[in-house]
Amino acid sequence: MSEDATAIDLRDPASFPYWSRDNIRFSDLDRVGHVNNVAFAVYAETGRVEMLETLYPGSTAGSGVGWVIVRLVVEFVGQAHYPGRVDIGTRVSRLGNSSCTLVQGLFDGTRCIGTSEAVCVWCDTRSGSALPLPDDLRTILAGYTGPTPPAAT
Amino acid sequence: MSEDATAIDLRDPASFPYWSRDNIRFSDLDRVGHVNNVAFAVYAETGRVEMLETLYPGSTAGSGVGWVIVRLVVEFVGQAHYPGRVDIGTRVSRLGNSSCTLVQGLFDGTRCIGTSEAVCVWCDTRSGSALPLPDDLRTILAGYTGPTPPAAT
Amino acid sequence: MSEDATAIDLRDPASFPYWSRDNIRFSDLDRVGHVNNVAFAVYAETGRVEMLETLYPGSTAGSGVGWVIVRLVVEFVGQAHYPGRVDIGTRVSRLGNSSCTLVQGLFDGTRCIGTSEAVCVWCDTRSGSALPLPDDLRTILAGYTGPTPPAAT
Amino acid sequence: MSEDATAIDLRDPASFPYWSRDNIRFSDLDRVGHVNNVAFAVYAETGRVEMLETLYPGSTAGSGVGWVIVRLVVEFVGQAHYPGRVDIGTRVSRLGNSSCTLVQGLFDGTRCIGTSEAVCVWCDTRSGSALPLPDDLRTILAGYTGPTPPAAT
């Protein structure tokens, strides 16, 4: 994890202002009998895309301008089993000129099963060139850099 | 990437002693029209499990004693498109008492589309406790810490 | 669909006694921008395994004796989009000596997006040989051959 | 299977004029330790999309006019194991005004592990309305209704 991410306790549900939920699917299991490591990356994507798309609709559609992921880190903290659900907490850990780092905790109830860090860049999705974050998007994301969501106004 | 991994140029095919290949599947694509980030984690798994299982049969079966992944890093270097194939180079970057770090380059021909680092721990897969690497396994893995595979003996 | 299945209106939510729910994941989408056909097979599995496992715990674990699927039919009735949820209704359409046919409707709210039929055989999962359905299992499944679940007793 | 499909022995590799290959991935396995049923639907898609896209480029891109699958049948004939490859034979079993039925055999070497039937409709992919098959596409597909590919001209 990057410097800024390590200051946040990603194994504590209290660290996260935004929450998503995913089903553990039978097809997420592997021959070891538990949830395969790749499914953790899927759960992280579920939370990441839901937050980014909800806060700024259209930003994950891949048409014209939007988010592109450039780096993903997943730490496998505990096993996950079927059947079950995964609660995914997400928080902005860093805002750059054209990028945003999201950190996540994956939980089975209050038990942390994994953590994640994703660096996303605001791009012209056709050329792949980075673009400055729009001001309104930056303001919205800044509301999710702490453990609690921004108060409704 | 960890300190030891960054010393290896993961974007250069010449860095890797072990090679695997995977198909880009139509179902790997997302609505952006390119290969989804999760599929990169799958390609990394394809190479990682093939190498670990081939060098030490049974070590990824999840029965009794074997490898458990505890950390995965994927860097998304370039887009991947359908149809196509992915060539996956894998190399041991670090051997610990009970763990092994594998680094990888994902290539479309000679064009690097991604890199990966995975920390794997030798465990009692039921209890999850780490165990010392068996001597013969350590010797085998040590043969893949450089850019060329060990000479046949 | 088999003769017995076609007598049931699989596009009507009122036909089903057992209900499951799955998330539409971003990774279920394809480059057409809608949910890929393979994901419909996953949603059908979600409902099928949940019902079989809930009604008879251990029957989908693949250890010793349990269900093996031998035939799957999926009809794609409408498109499914992200984000969203899929409600999956499941019903037993036929009980044989060693097999069971499940029919399903997949719904976005009350809009049917797909239907499914799965023939499952009770097997020695190691040899693959069919076995007679246990009497208690047959009795349980018989409770789900109509549109309403069995009354609690 | 439909009437016309059953006349073709889908378990015989000699029945198919078009061949594709897919890797069995570690992530295709389920907790039973063999390839999950959903992966069979993926292998069928691999062969189907490859054939349709190769014979008529752009026809699976989902942009404007192209193929939409409306029905999929998979028969699970035998178990598939990791590691391995799947050879997928595909043949046109029926050509309608605006639709095409493809039948497939999935093979581990010469051992049939599954068969498939897919009904695909030529559509305006935005409205979902069926369109007549273009004449040149019909001519191309007619070359794959028998067990051998059309002779190069």
Coordinates of C-alpha atoms in Angstrom, one line a residue:
Chain A
M1 CA 0.0 0.0 0.0
S2 CA 1.2 3.6 -0.6
E3 CA 2.2 5.8 2.3
D4 CA -1.1 7.6 2.5
A5 CA -3.1 4.4 2.5
T6 CA -1.1 2.8 5.4
A7 CA -2.2 5.6 7.7
I8 CA -5.8 4.3 7.4
D9 CA -6.7 1.1 9.2
L10 CA -8.3 -0.8 6.3
R11 CA -9.3 -3.7 8.5
D12 CA -11.7 -1.5 10.6
P13 CA -15.2 -0.9 9.2
A14 CA -15.2 2.4 10.9
S15 CA -12.7 3.7 8.4
F16 CA -15.0 3.8 5.5
P17 CA -17.6 6.4 4.4
Y18 CA -19.1 4.5 1.4
W19 CA -20.5 1.0 1.5
S20 CA -21.5 -1.6 -1.2
R21 CA -22.5 -5.2 -1.0
D22 CA -22.0 -8.2 -3.2
N23 CA -23.1 -11.8 -3.2
I24 CA -20.6 -14.6 -2.8
R25 CA -21.5 -16.7 -5.8
F26 CA -21.0 -20.4 -6.1
S27 CA -19.0 -19.7 -9.2
D28 CA -16.6 -17.6 -7.1
L29 CA -15.3 -20.7 -5.4
D30 CA -12.2 -22.6 -6.5
R31 CA -11.1 -26.2 -5.9
V32 CA -9.7 -25.3 -2.5
G33 CA -13.4 -24.9 -1.5
H34 CA -13.2 -21.2 -0.6
V35 CA -13.6 -18.0 -2.6
N36 CA -10.9 -17.7 -5.2
N37 CA -8.4 -14.8 -5.1
V38 CA -9.8 -13.4 -8.3
A39 CA -13.2 -12.9 -6.8
F40 CA -11.7 -10.6 -4.2
A41 CA -10.7 -8.4 -7.2
V42 CA -14.3 -8.6 -8.4
Y43 CA -15.7 -7.5 -5.0
A44 CA -13.2 -4.6 -5.0
E45 CA -14.5 -3.6 -8.4
T46 CA -18.1 -3.9 -7.3
G47 CA -17.5 -1.3 -4.6
R48 CA -15.2 0.9 -6.6
V49 CA -17.4 1.2 -9.7
E50 CA -20.5 1.6 -7.7
M51 CA -19.0 4.5 -5.8
L52 CA -17.5 6.2 -8.8
E53 CA -20.6 5.7 -11.0
T54 CA -23.0 6.8 -8.2
L55 CA -21.1 9.9 -7.3
Y56 CA -20.4 10.9 -10.9
P57 CA -22.8 9.2 -13.4
G58 CA -21.2 8.1 -16.6
S59 CA -17.6 8.1 -15.3
T60 CA -17.2 4.4 -15.7
A61 CA -19.0 4.0 -19.0
G62 CA -15.8 4.2 -21.1
S63 CA -17.2 6.7 -23.5
G64 CA -15.1 9.7 -24.1
V65 CA -13.9 10.8 -20.7
G66 CA -13.8 8.7 -17.5
W67 CA -11.9 6.6 -15.0
V68 CA -9.2 4.1 -16.0
I69 CA -7.6 1.9 -13.4
V70 CA -3.8 1.8 -13.5
R71 CA -2.9 -0.1 -10.4
L72 CA -4.6 -2.6 -8.1
V73 CA -3.4 -4.1 -4.8
V74 CA -5.3 -6.7 -3.0
E75 CA -4.3 -8.1 0.4
F76 CA -5.9 -11.5 1.3
V77 CA -6.6 -11.3 5.0
G78 CA -9.0 -14.2 5.6
Q79 CA -10.8 -16.8 3.8
A80 CA -14.3 -16.2 2.4
H81 CA -16.9 -19.0 2.1
Y82 CA -20.1 -19.8 0.3
P83 CA -22.9 -18.9 0.9
G84 CA -22.4 -15.4 2.1
R85 CA -22.2 -11.7 1.4
V86 CA -19.3 -9.3 1.2
D87 CA -19.6 -5.8 2.5
I88 CA -17.2 -3.4 0.9
G89 CA -16.2 -0.1 2.4
T90 CA -14.5 2.4 0.2
R91 CA -12.7 5.7 0.9
V92 CA -10.6 8.1 -1.1
S93 CA -7.0 8.1 0.3
R94 CA -5.4 10.5 -2.1
L95 CA -6.5 13.1 -4.7
G96 CA -4.0 14.0 -7.4
N97 CA -4.2 16.4 -10.3
S98 CA -5.7 13.7 -12.6
S99 CA -5.9 10.7 -10.3
C100 CA -7.6 9.3 -7.3
T101 CA -6.6 6.5 -5.0
L102 CA -9.3 4.5 -3.4
V103 CA -8.7 2.2 -0.5
Q104 CA -11.1 -0.5 0.6
G105 CA -11.9 -3.1 3.2
L106 CA -13.8 -6.3 2.4
F107 CA -15.8 -7.7 5.3
D108 CA -17.8 -10.7 6.2
G109 CA -19.9 -9.0 8.9
T110 CA -17.3 -7.2 10.9
R111 CA -14.5 -9.7 10.1
C112 CA -12.1 -8.3 7.5
I113 CA -11.3 -10.8 4.8
G114 CA -9.3 -8.4 2.5
T115 CA -8.2 -4.9 1.7
S116 CA -7.6 -3.2 -1.6
E117 CA -6.0 -0.1 -3.1
A118 CA -6.8 1.1 -6.6
V119 CA -5.2 4.0 -8.4
C120 CA -7.6 5.4 -11.0
V121 CA -6.8 8.1 -13.6
W122 CA -9.2 10.5 -15.2
C123 CA -8.6 9.9 -18.9
D124 CA -9.6 10.5 -22.5
T125 CA -10.6 6.8 -22.7
R126 CA -9.9 6.7 -26.5
S127 CA -6.3 8.1 -26.5
G128 CA -5.6 7.0 -22.9
S129 CA -4.2 10.5 -22.1
A130 CA -4.7 11.7 -18.5
L131 CA -6.8 14.8 -18.0
P132 CA -7.2 17.1 -15.0
L133 CA -10.0 16.1 -12.6
P134 CA -13.0 18.3 -13.2
D135 CA -13.6 20.7 -10.3
D136 CA -17.0 19.4 -9.4
L137 CA -15.7 15.8 -9.4
R138 CA -12.8 16.8 -7.1
T139 CA -15.2 18.4 -4.7
I140 CA -17.4 15.4 -4.5
L141 CA -14.5 13.0 -4.0
A142 CA -13.0 15.3 -1.3
G143 CA -16.2 14.5 0.7
Y144 CA -15.1 10.8 0.9
T145 CA -11.5 11.3 2.2
G146 CA -12.6 10.8 5.8
P147 CA -14.3 8.0 7.6
T148 CA -17.8 9.5 7.4
P149 CA -19.8 10.5 4.3
P150 CA -20.4 14.1 3.7
A151 CA -23.5 15.5 5.4
A152 CA -26.5 16.0 3.1
T153 CA -27.0 19.6 2.3
Chain B
M1 CA 6.0 -3.3 -6.0
S2 CA 8.4 -4.3 -3.2
E3 CA 12.0 -3.3 -3.2
D4 CA 13.3 -6.5 -4.7
A5 CA 10.7 -6.5 -7.5
T6 CA 11.5 -3.1 -8.7
A7 CA 15.1 -4.1 -9.6
I8 CA 13.6 -6.3 -12.3
D9 CA 12.3 -4.7 -15.5
L10 CA 8.9 -6.4 -15.6
R11 CA 8.0 -4.8 -18.9
D12 CA 10.9 -6.6 -20.7
P13 CA 10.1 -10.2 -21.8
A14 CA 13.8 -11.0 -21.4
S15 CA 13.4 -10.8 -17.6
F16 CA 11.4 -14.1 -17.3
P17 CA 12.4 -17.7 -17.2
Y18 CA 8.9 -19.3 -17.2
W19 CA 6.2 -18.7 -19.8
S20 CA 2.5 -19.4 -19.9
R21 CA -0.2 -18.4 -22.4
D22 CA -3.9 -17.7 -22.0
N23 CA -6.6 -16.9 -24.5
I24 CA -8.4 -13.5 -24.3
R25 CA -12.0 -14.6 -24.0
F26 CA -15.0 -12.6 -25.3
S27 CA -16.3 -12.8 -21.7
D28 CA -13.1 -11.0 -20.5
L29 CA -14.3 -7.8 -22.1
D30 CA -16.2 -5.1 -20.4
R31 CA -18.5 -2.3 -21.6
V32 CA -15.5 -0.2 -22.4
G33 CA -14.8 -2.7 -25.1
H34 CA -11.4 -3.8 -23.9
V35 CA -10.3 -6.5 -21.5
N36 CA -11.6 -5.8 -18.0
N37 CA -9.1 -5.3 -15.2
V38 CA -10.2 -8.4 -13.4
A39 CA -9.1 -10.5 -16.4
F40 CA -5.6 -9.3 -15.8
A41 CA -5.7 -10.9 -12.4
V42 CA -7.0 -14.0 -14.1
Y43 CA -4.1 -14.1 -16.6
A44 CA -1.6 -13.5 -13.7
E45 CA -3.3 -16.5 -11.9
T46 CA -3.0 -18.6 -15.1
G47 CA 0.8 -18.1 -15.1
R48 CA 1.3 -18.3 -11.4
V49 CA -0.6 -21.5 -10.8
E50 CA 0.8 -23.2 -13.9
M51 CA 4.3 -22.5 -12.8
L52 CA 3.8 -23.5 -9.1
E53 CA 1.8 -26.6 -10.0
T54 CA 4.2 -27.7 -12.8
L55 CA 7.3 -27.3 -10.7
Y56 CA 5.8 -28.9 -7.6
P57 CA 2.7 -31.0 -8.4
G58 CA -0.2 -30.8 -5.9
S59 CA 1.0 -27.5 -4.4
T60 CA -2.1 -25.6 -5.6
A61 CA -4.7 -28.3 -4.9
G62 CA -5.6 -26.9 -1.5
S63 CA -5.4 -30.2 0.2
G64 CA -3.3 -30.4 3.3
V65 CA -0.2 -28.4 2.5
G66 CA 0.3 -25.9 -0.3
W67 CA 0.4 -22.3 -1.6
V68 CA -1.9 -19.6 -0.3
I69 CA -1.8 -16.1 -1.9
V70 CA -1.7 -13.3 0.6
R71 CA -1.0 -10.2 -1.6
L72 CA -1.5 -9.4 -5.3
V73 CA -0.4 -6.3 -7.1
V74 CA -1.4 -5.6 -10.7
E75 CA -0.2 -2.7 -12.8
F76 CA -2.2 -2.0 -15.9
V77 CA 0.3 -0.8 -18.5
G78 CA -1.7 -1.0 -21.7
Q79 CA -5.1 -2.0 -23.1
A80 CA -5.7 -5.6 -24.2
H81 CA -8.2 -6.4 -27.0
Y82 CA -10.2 -9.3 -28.3
P83 CA -9.4 -11.5 -30.1
G84 CA -5.9 -12.2 -28.9
R85 CA -3.6 -14.1 -26.6
V86 CA -1.6 -13.2 -23.5
D87 CA 1.9 -14.4 -22.9
I88 CA 2.7 -14.4 -19.2
G89 CA 6.3 -14.4 -18.0
T90 CA 6.9 -15.4 -14.4
R91 CA 10.0 -15.2 -12.2
V92 CA 10.7 -15.7 -8.5
S93 CA 11.8 -12.3 -7.0
R94 CA 12.2 -13.3 -3.4
L95 CA 12.4 -16.5 -1.4
G96 CA 11.6 -16.3 2.3
N97 CA 11.4 -18.9 5.1
S98 CA 7.8 -19.8 4.3
S99 CA 7.0 -17.5 1.4
C100 CA 7.8 -16.8 -2.2
T101 CA 7.2 -13.6 -4.2
L102 CA 6.5 -14.1 -7.9
V103 CA 6.7 -11.2 -10.4
Q104 CA 5.2 -11.3 -13.8
G105 CA 4.9 -9.5 -17.1
L106 CA 1.8 -9.8 -19.3
F107 CA 2.5 -9.4 -23.0
D108 CA 0.6 -9.0 -26.3
G109 CA 3.5 -10.2 -28.4
T110 CA 6.4 -8.1 -27.1
R111 CA 4.1 -5.2 -26.0
C112 CA 3.8 -5.2 -22.2
I113 CA 0.1 -4.8 -21.2
G114 CA 0.6 -5.4 -17.4
T115 CA 2.8 -6.5 -14.6
S116 CA 2.0 -8.4 -11.4
E117 CA 3.5 -9.3 -8.1
A118 CA 2.1 -12.0 -5.9
V119 CA 3.2 -13.0 -2.4
C120 CA 2.5 -16.7 -1.8
V121 CA 2.9 -18.5 1.6
W122 CA 3.5 -22.2 2.1
C123 CA 0.7 -23.2 4.5
D124 CA -1.3 -25.8 6.2
T125 CA -4.3 -25.0 4.1
R126 CA -6.8 -26.1 6.8
S127 CA -5.4 -24.1 9.7
G128 CA -3.9 -21.3 7.6
S129 CA -0.6 -21.6 9.5
A130 CA 2.6 -20.8 7.6
L131 CA 5.1 -23.7 7.3
P132 CA 8.7 -23.6 6.3
L133 CA 9.3 -24.2 2.6
P134 CA 10.4 -27.8 2.0
D135 CA 14.1 -28.0 0.9
D136 CA 13.4 -29.5 -2.4
L137 CA 10.8 -26.9 -3.3
R138 CA 13.2 -24.1 -2.3
T139 CA 15.8 -25.6 -4.5
I140 CA 13.5 -25.8 -7.5
L141 CA 12.2 -22.2 -7.0
A142 CA 15.8 -20.9 -6.6
G143 CA 16.3 -22.0 -10.2
Y144 CA 13.7 -19.4 -11.4
T145 CA 15.1 -16.3 -9.6
G146 CA 17.0 -15.2 -12.7
P147 CA 16.0 -14.4 -16.3
T148 CA 16.7 -17.9 -17.7
P149 CA 15.3 -21.2 -16.6
P150 CA 17.7 -23.7 -15.0
A151 CA 19.6 -25.9 -17.4
A152 CA 18.2 -29.4 -17.7
T153 CA 20.4 -31.9 -15.8
Chain C
M1 CA -37.8 -26.8 -22.9
S2 CA -39.1 -30.2 -22.2
E3 CA -42.8 -31.0 -22.4
D4 CA -43.4 -30.6 -18.7
A5 CA -41.6 -27.3 -18.5
T6 CA -43.6 -25.7 -21.2
A7 CA -46.8 -26.1 -19.2
I8 CA -45.5 -23.6 -16.7
D9 CA -45.4 -19.9 -17.7
L10 CA -41.7 -19.2 -16.8
R11 CA -42.1 -15.5 -17.6
D12 CA -44.6 -15.0 -14.8
P13 CA -43.2 -14.4 -11.3
A14 CA -46.4 -16.0 -9.9
S15 CA -45.1 -19.4 -11.1
F16 CA -42.3 -19.8 -8.6
P17 CA -42.2 -21.0 -5.0
Y18 CA -38.5 -20.3 -4.3
W19 CA -36.7 -16.9 -4.7
S20 CA -33.1 -15.9 -4.8
R21 CA -31.4 -12.6 -5.7
D22 CA -28.1 -11.8 -7.3
N23 CA -26.2 -8.6 -8.0
I24 CA -25.5 -7.6 -11.6
R25 CA -21.8 -7.0 -11.5
F26 CA -19.8 -4.6 -13.6
S27 CA -17.8 -7.7 -14.7
D28 CA -21.0 -9.3 -16.0
L29 CA -21.1 -6.8 -18.8
D30 CA -19.7 -7.4 -22.3
R31 CA -18.6 -5.0 -25.0
V32 CA -22.2 -4.7 -26.2
G33 CA -22.7 -2.8 -23.0
H34 CA -25.3 -5.2 -21.5
V35 CA -25.1 -8.3 -19.4
N36 CA -23.3 -11.1 -21.2
N37 CA -25.2 -14.3 -21.9
V38 CA -22.8 -16.3 -19.7
A39 CA -23.9 -14.2 -16.7
F40 CA -27.5 -15.4 -17.2
A41 CA -26.1 -19.0 -16.7
V42 CA -24.5 -17.7 -13.5
Y43 CA -27.7 -16.1 -12.2
A44 CA -29.5 -19.4 -12.9
E45 CA -26.8 -21.2 -10.9
T46 CA -27.1 -18.8 -8.1
G47 CA -30.8 -19.6 -7.7
R48 CA -30.4 -23.3 -8.4
V49 CA -27.5 -24.0 -6.0
E50 CA -29.1 -21.8 -3.3
M51 CA -32.3 -23.7 -3.4
L52 CA -30.7 -27.2 -3.6
E53 CA -28.2 -26.4 -0.8
T54 CA -30.7 -24.7 1.5
L55 CA -33.3 -27.5 1.2
Y56 CA -30.7 -30.3 1.6
P57 CA -27.5 -29.0 3.0
G58 CA -24.3 -30.6 1.6
S59 CA -26.0 -31.7 -1.6
T60 CA -23.9 -29.3 -3.8
A61 CA -20.6 -29.8 -2.0
G62 CA -19.3 -32.4 -4.4
S63 CA -18.2 -34.7 -1.7
G64 CA -19.5 -38.2 -2.0
V65 CA -23.1 -38.0 -2.9
G66 CA -24.9 -35.0 -4.4
W67 CA -26.3 -33.1 -7.4
V68 CA -24.6 -33.1 -10.8
I69 CA -26.0 -30.9 -13.6
V70 CA -26.4 -32.8 -16.9
R71 CA -28.3 -30.3 -19.0
L72 CA -28.9 -26.5 -19.0
V73 CA -31.2 -24.5 -21.2
V74 CA -31.3 -20.7 -21.1
E75 CA -33.7 -18.5 -23.0
F76 CA -32.6 -14.9 -23.3
V77 CA -35.9 -12.9 -23.2
G78 CA -34.7 -9.4 -22.6
Q79 CA -31.6 -7.4 -22.0
A80 CA -30.2 -6.8 -18.5
H81 CA -28.2 -3.7 -17.6
Y82 CA -25.9 -2.4 -15.0
P83 CA -26.4 -1.5 -12.2
G84 CA -29.2 -3.7 -11.1
R85 CA -30.3 -6.9 -9.4
V86 CA -31.8 -10.1 -10.7
D87 CA -34.6 -11.9 -8.9
I88 CA -34.6 -15.6 -9.7
G89 CA -37.6 -17.8 -9.2
T90 CA -37.1 -21.5 -9.1
R91 CA -39.5 -24.5 -9.2
V92 CA -39.3 -28.2 -9.6
S93 CA -40.9 -29.2 -12.9
R94 CA -40.2 -32.9 -12.8
L95 CA -39.0 -35.5 -10.3
G96 CA -37.5 -38.7 -11.7
N97 CA -36.0 -41.8 -9.9
S98 CA -32.6 -40.2 -9.7
S99 CA -33.1 -36.8 -11.3
C100 CA -34.9 -33.5 -10.8
T101 CA -35.7 -30.8 -13.3
L102 CA -35.7 -27.2 -12.1
V103 CA -37.2 -24.4 -14.1
Q104 CA -36.5 -20.8 -13.5
G105 CA -37.5 -17.3 -14.4
L106 CA -35.0 -14.4 -14.2
F107 CA -36.6 -11.0 -13.5
D108 CA -35.6 -7.4 -13.3
G109 CA -38.5 -6.4 -11.1
T110 CA -41.4 -8.0 -12.7
R111 CA -39.9 -7.9 -16.2
C112 CA -38.7 -11.3 -17.3
I113 CA -35.2 -11.2 -18.8
G114 CA -34.7 -14.9 -19.1
T115 CA -35.8 -18.4 -18.3
S116 CA -33.9 -21.5 -17.6
E117 CA -34.3 -25.3 -17.3
A118 CA -31.7 -27.5 -15.5
V119 CA -31.7 -31.3 -15.3
C120 CA -29.8 -32.4 -12.2
V121 CA -29.0 -36.0 -11.3
W122 CA -28.3 -37.4 -7.8
C123 CA -24.9 -39.1 -8.1
D124 CA -22.0 -40.7 -6.5
T125 CA -19.9 -37.6 -7.4
R126 CA -16.7 -39.7 -7.7
S127 CA -17.8 -42.4 -10.0
G128 CA -20.5 -40.3 -11.7
S129 CA -23.1 -43.1 -11.3
A130 CA -26.7 -42.1 -10.8
L131 CA -28.3 -43.0 -7.4
P132 CA -32.0 -43.1 -6.4
L133 CA -33.1 -39.9 -4.8
P134 CA -33.3 -40.3 -1.0
D135 CA -36.9 -40.4 0.2
D136 CA -36.5 -37.4 2.4
L137 CA -35.0 -35.3 -0.4
R138 CA -37.8 -36.4 -2.7
T139 CA -40.4 -35.3 -0.2
I140 CA -38.8 -31.9 0.2
L141 CA -38.5 -31.3 -3.5
A142 CA -42.2 -32.4 -4.0
G143 CA -43.1 -29.4 -1.9
Y144 CA -41.7 -27.1 -4.6
T145 CA -43.5 -28.5 -7.7
G146 CA -46.2 -25.9 -7.5
P147 CA -46.2 -22.1 -7.6
T148 CA -46.3 -21.7 -3.8
P149 CA -43.8 -22.9 -1.2
P150 CA -44.9 -25.6 1.2
A151 CA -46.6 -24.3 4.3
A152 CA -44.4 -24.3 7.4
T153 CA -45.3 -27.1 9.8
Chain D
M1 CA -31.8 -30.1 -28.8
S2 CA -34.1 -29.1 -31.7
E3 CA -35.1 -31.7 -34.3
D4 CA -32.5 -30.6 -36.9
A5 CA -29.7 -30.7 -34.3
T6 CA -30.3 -34.2 -33.1
A7 CA -29.6 -35.5 -36.6
I8 CA -26.0 -34.5 -36.1
D9 CA -23.8 -36.6 -33.8
L10 CA -22.5 -33.8 -31.6
R11 CA -20.2 -36.2 -29.7
D12 CA -18.2 -37.0 -32.8
P13 CA -15.4 -34.6 -33.7
A14 CA -15.9 -35.6 -37.4
S15 CA -19.2 -33.7 -37.4
F16 CA -17.6 -30.2 -37.2
P17 CA -16.2 -27.9 -39.9
Y18 CA -14.9 -25.1 -37.7
W19 CA -12.6 -25.5 -34.7
S20 CA -11.5 -23.3 -31.8
R21 CA -9.5 -23.9 -28.7
D22 CA -9.7 -22.5 -25.1
N23 CA -7.6 -22.9 -22.0
I24 CA -9.1 -24.5 -19.0
R25 CA -8.3 -21.9 -16.3
F26 CA -7.8 -22.5 -12.7
S27 CA -10.6 -20.0 -12.1
D28 CA -13.0 -22.2 -14.1
L29 CA -12.9 -24.8 -11.3
D30 CA -15.5 -25.0 -8.6
R31 CA -15.4 -26.5 -5.1
V32 CA -16.2 -30.0 -6.6
G33 CA -12.7 -29.8 -8.0
H34 CA -13.7 -30.0 -11.7
V35 CA -14.7 -27.4 -14.3
N36 CA -17.8 -25.6 -13.3
N37 CA -20.9 -25.9 -15.5
V38 CA -20.8 -22.1 -16.3
A39 CA -17.3 -22.5 -17.8
F40 CA -18.9 -24.9 -20.4
A41 CA -21.1 -22.0 -21.5
V42 CA -17.9 -19.9 -21.7
Y43 CA -16.2 -22.5 -23.9
A44 CA -19.2 -22.6 -26.1
E45 CA -19.1 -18.8 -26.4
T46 CA -15.4 -18.9 -27.3
G47 CA -16.1 -21.1 -30.3
R48 CA -19.3 -19.4 -31.3
V49 CA -18.0 -15.8 -31.2
E50 CA -14.8 -16.8 -32.8
M51 CA -16.6 -18.4 -35.8
L52 CA -19.2 -15.7 -36.2
E53 CA -16.6 -12.9 -35.9
T54 CA -14.0 -14.5 -38.1
L55 CA -16.5 -15.4 -40.9
Y56 CA -18.2 -11.9 -40.7
P57 CA -16.0 -9.3 -38.9
G58 CA -17.9 -6.9 -36.7
S59 CA -20.9 -9.1 -36.4
T60 CA -20.4 -9.6 -32.6
A61 CA -19.4 -6.1 -31.8
G62 CA -22.9 -5.0 -30.7
S63 CA -22.7 -1.8 -32.7
G64 CA -25.7 -1.3 -35.0
V65 CA -26.4 -4.6 -36.6
G66 CA -25.2 -8.0 -35.5
W67 CA -25.8 -11.3 -33.7
V68 CA -27.9 -11.6 -30.5
I69 CA -28.2 -15.0 -28.8
V70 CA -31.7 -15.9 -27.8
R71 CA -31.3 -19.5 -26.7
L72 CA -28.5 -21.7 -25.3
V73 CA -28.5 -25.4 -24.5
V74 CA -25.6 -27.1 -22.9
E75 CA -25.4 -30.9 -22.3
F76 CA -22.8 -31.9 -19.8
V77 CA -21.4 -35.2 -21.1
G78 CA -18.2 -35.6 -19.0
Q79 CA -16.1 -33.9 -16.4
A80 CA -13.3 -31.6 -17.4
H81 CA -10.2 -31.1 -15.3
Y82 CA -7.4 -28.7 -14.8
P83 CA -4.9 -28.3 -16.4
G84 CA -6.1 -28.8 -19.9
R85 CA -7.5 -27.5 -23.1
V86 CA -10.9 -27.6 -24.7
D87 CA -11.3 -28.1 -28.4
I88 CA -14.6 -26.7 -29.6
G89 CA -16.1 -27.9 -32.9
T90 CA -18.9 -25.7 -34.4
R91 CA -21.4 -26.2 -37.2
V92 CA -24.4 -24.5 -38.6
S93 CA -27.4 -26.8 -38.1
R94 CA -30.1 -24.4 -39.3
L95 CA -30.4 -21.2 -41.3
G96 CA -33.6 -19.2 -41.0
N97 CA -34.7 -15.9 -42.4
S98 CA -33.1 -13.9 -39.7
S99 CA -31.6 -16.6 -37.5
C100 CA -28.9 -19.2 -37.4
T101 CA -28.6 -22.2 -35.1
L102 CA -25.1 -23.3 -34.2
V103 CA -24.3 -26.7 -32.7
Q104 CA -21.1 -27.6 -31.0
G105 CA -19.1 -30.4 -29.5
L106 CA -16.6 -29.7 -26.6
F107 CA -13.7 -32.1 -26.5
D108 CA -10.8 -33.1 -24.3
G109 CA -8.7 -34.6 -27.1
T110 CA -11.3 -36.9 -28.8
R111 CA -13.3 -37.4 -25.6
C112 CA -16.6 -35.4 -25.7
I113 CA -17.2 -33.5 -22.5
G114 CA -20.2 -31.5 -23.7
T115 CA -22.4 -30.4 -26.5
S116 CA -24.2 -27.1 -27.1
E117 CA -26.8 -25.5 -29.3
A118 CA -27.2 -21.8 -29.7
V119 CA -29.9 -19.9 -31.6
C120 CA -28.6 -16.5 -32.8
V121 CA -30.7 -13.8 -34.4
W122 CA -29.5 -11.1 -36.7
C123 CA -30.7 -7.9 -35.1
D124 CA -30.7 -4.2 -34.9
T125 CA -28.8 -4.4 -31.6
R126 CA -30.3 -1.1 -30.4
S127 CA -34.0 -1.8 -31.0
G128 CA -33.6 -5.6 -30.7
S129 CA -35.7 -6.1 -33.9
A130 CA -34.8 -9.0 -36.0
L131 CA -33.5 -8.3 -39.5
P132 CA -33.2 -10.6 -42.6
L133 CA -29.8 -12.2 -42.8
P134 CA -27.6 -10.4 -45.4
D135 CA -27.2 -12.5 -48.6
D136 CA -23.4 -12.6 -48.3
L137 CA -23.6 -13.7 -44.7
R138 CA -26.1 -16.4 -45.6
T139 CA -23.8 -17.7 -48.3
I140 CA -20.9 -17.9 -45.9
L141 CA -22.8 -19.7 -43.2
A142 CA -24.2 -22.1 -45.7
G143 CA -20.6 -23.3 -46.2
Y144 CA -20.5 -24.5 -42.6
T145 CA -23.7 -26.6 -42.6
G146 CA -21.8 -29.8 -43.3
P147 CA -19.0 -31.6 -41.5
T148 CA -16.2 -30.1 -43.6
P149 CA -15.3 -26.5 -44.2
P150 CA -15.9 -25.0 -47.6
A151 CA -13.0 -25.5 -50.0
A152 CA -10.9 -22.4 -50.5
T153 CA -11.6 -20.7 -53.8

